[in-house]
Amino acid sequence: MLSLAHVHVYHGPIHALRGVDLSVEMGEIVTLIGANGAGKSTLLMSICGAPRAGRGRVLWDGEDITDLPSFEIIRRGIAQVPEGRRIFSRMSVLENLLVGATPLEDGQREEDLQRVFALFPTLKDRQHQRGGTLSGGEQQMLAIGRALMGRPRLLLLDEPSLGLAPRLVQRIFEIIEAINREQNVTVFLVEQNAYHALRLAHRGYVMANGRIVLAGESKALLANREVRAAYLEGGV
Amino acid sequence: MSFSHRPINPADLFKDAALAALMALILALPLIGFRSVAEGGQLALTTRFDWVGIGVAGVFLGRLVLVYASSFWPPSGANFALAEAVREGMSRYVMALAGMGLLLALLLPFLPFSSRYVIDVATGLLIYIMLGWGLNIVVGLAGLLDLGYVAFYAMGAYSYALLALQFDLSFWICLPLAGLFAGLLGIVLGFPVLRLRGDYLAIVTLGFGEIIRIILLNWYEITGGPDGLSGIPRPSFFGLPFKPTTGEHEISAFHQAFGLEFSGLHRVIFLYYLILCLALITNFFTLRLRKLPLGRAWEALREDEIASRSLGINPRNTKLTAFGIGATFGGLAGAFFATRQGFISPESFTFVESATILAIVVLGGMGSQIGVVVAAALLILLPEFGRELEEFRMLVFGAAMVLIMAWRPRGLLANREPTLRLHRRDRRGGEPR
Ligand SMILES: Nc1ncnc2c1ncn2[C@@H]1O[C@H](COP(=O)(O)OP(=O)(O)OP(=O)(O)O)[C@@H](O)[C@H]1O
Ligand SMILES: [Mg+2]
């Protein structure tokens, strides 16, 4: 339902994406792994239109969304958890979640809130606390919960395991799986933590220097010698 | 000024104090050292070098003591902890305080000590409170640093005056129109600065404020240029004017309708309640908006524009509404100002006004509604009470501001009650924002 065709993205003079092709089908968990600076975050951001693809097309449900402004894209059912969480630190947890409901015009807020609280009980206990005072793990949960408040069909996650203790990483990945399975949300996951990501995902892409260099079933990628050498060995 | 624990080297201490004294000397020599006095129609220059000497010595000693004392102050982190703990205890009383303030404001004209002077000062104060609340939407909530807010205040005042003078419309029609025009100006001026942030935004809005003032100054045919507009109609009490009447048989003025003796005070009191109403409307509107998606979108944009975009907020519309609504309230305050004064000229809308209003918002702790009231009271009443101090009024005023900002770097009542606990601070590393 999402597909990118020959997408090029420039950050000023920097040619960050050099012709990316990929697709994500309904109900899947797809992961994108790659080294620092490969262009993973840029790819995720450009799906949401900021920065816009300089060349190439982004299609969503058959519609060309390449040139739509971000808020229009989000309103079509794509949500993004940006790199580094970006919690609204001086607003309460509850307010953070409510901002997430922006793309919805009809107000099923209460129901959505309960759904998020069921997924992340700690957020319910801390709903009146300021976002900036949450722990790193709680902030990540808040960022995911906030994105879910818009009832997305596709969830884009940028390194949700960043800076979390191994046990929490495990928790977050379980939750992502639950979101995918129980709430029918398609997931596109960018990760450094290749092992966990590939274990979770159905399919994976490997990116290097702004290009997709490998793609396939997760199992195949996990077994792939190059992938093991570059992203798995010593890093598990 | 750094608040460090380490002992200070005496030589550095003296050097620092000497530097401060030198600065004081440079400033004081022309400002205090010379004084022009009128002597038989002519200006004569007298000197007051003794005053300069006292001032410079005072600064030297003061700086010495301040820097020395500051070496004993706890590091700023602990300072914040203390401030937050105090505020947490305080927040319970803040609501009670607000209630008492409101009661005082409602009853003020009928309290035993209130005179025409008191009501006049209170009315002036309420104008600034309203302006502070209006600008708070733009700066405190939406986080857009606007240094040209006075443009909307002026727009409201001139719109009101021109509509009332040229078209002979009543106050109750001109008032909303003035607000509307100011709001439209806010949106128009908002467009070109949408992509600017922080200091760039501040500079451009500062420029807009000046442009509007210069237009008012030079568009002589319409605005009267530096002469301003006079004879602006006074408001009526829903059609009943405040004026002495001769005809006894029909009710044609306020005092007759209520069976009162005519008194010039009626209008003063009416104006007072009018601005109180306008200010309270501004406040309740803001408090309400804060709980609506639009208000949350403003705050989200202030906190993190990238995250806001990724959640589907339309930054353009959100910012424009902040500019527009903030400007509308500025315009309403301007219309009130025009009808109260009966005379307006560009001199009332200089950058100093913008700076004062911004100071009220910043001093109040960006985003805090009650903070605006406290800060406005300080900024407007302090110079009022300090009239005996004559030319040192502004000096004391400046010193008071510096002290307040040193004491509460985030404003008197930093926005929102934090639910932060003290022991968490260390783990999160430094001051959570
Ligand atoms: N706003 C920007 N302005 C200029 N260059 C940028 C910008 N954002 C990213 N880049 C550049 O684009 C390239 C890709 O960056 P990107 O953030 O997409 O990498 P990444 O794969 O997400 O890396 P990481 O794993 O470290 O997050 C890098 O060379 C980076 O320096
Ligand atoms: Mg990245």
PDB file of N, CA, C and O and ligand atoms in Angstrom, chain A residues 41 83 158-159, ligand 2:
ATOM      1  N   SER A  41      16.705   7.772   8.301  1.00  0.00           N
ATOM      2  CA  SER A  41      15.771   8.781   8.834  1.00  0.00           C
ATOM      3  C   SER A  41      15.258   9.677   7.725  1.00  0.00           C
ATOM      4  O   SER A  41      14.074  10.037   7.694  1.00  0.00           O
ATOM      5  N   GLU A  83      12.804  10.195  14.982  1.00  0.00           N
ATOM      6  CA  GLU A  83      14.031   9.811  15.677  1.00  0.00           C
ATOM      7  C   GLU A  83      14.201  10.699  16.913  1.00  0.00           C
ATOM      8  O   GLU A  83      13.961  11.899  16.865  1.00  0.00           O
ATOM      9  N   ASP A 158      11.146   5.375  13.888  1.00  0.00           N
ATOM     10  CA  ASP A 158      12.575   5.608  13.671  1.00  0.00           C
ATOM     11  C   ASP A 158      13.368   5.297  14.936  1.00  0.00           C
ATOM     12  O   ASP A 158      13.322   6.044  15.911  1.00  0.00           O
ATOM     13  N   GLU A 159      14.045   4.188  14.914  1.00  0.00           N
ATOM     14  CA  GLU A 159      14.899   3.734  16.017  1.00  0.00           C
ATOM     15  C   GLU A 159      14.239   3.826  17.381  1.00  0.00           C
ATOM     16  O   GLU A 159      14.691   4.545  18.261  1.00  0.00           O
TER      17      GLU A 159
HETATM   18 MG    MG C   2      18.436   8.231  11.721  1.00  0.00          MG
END
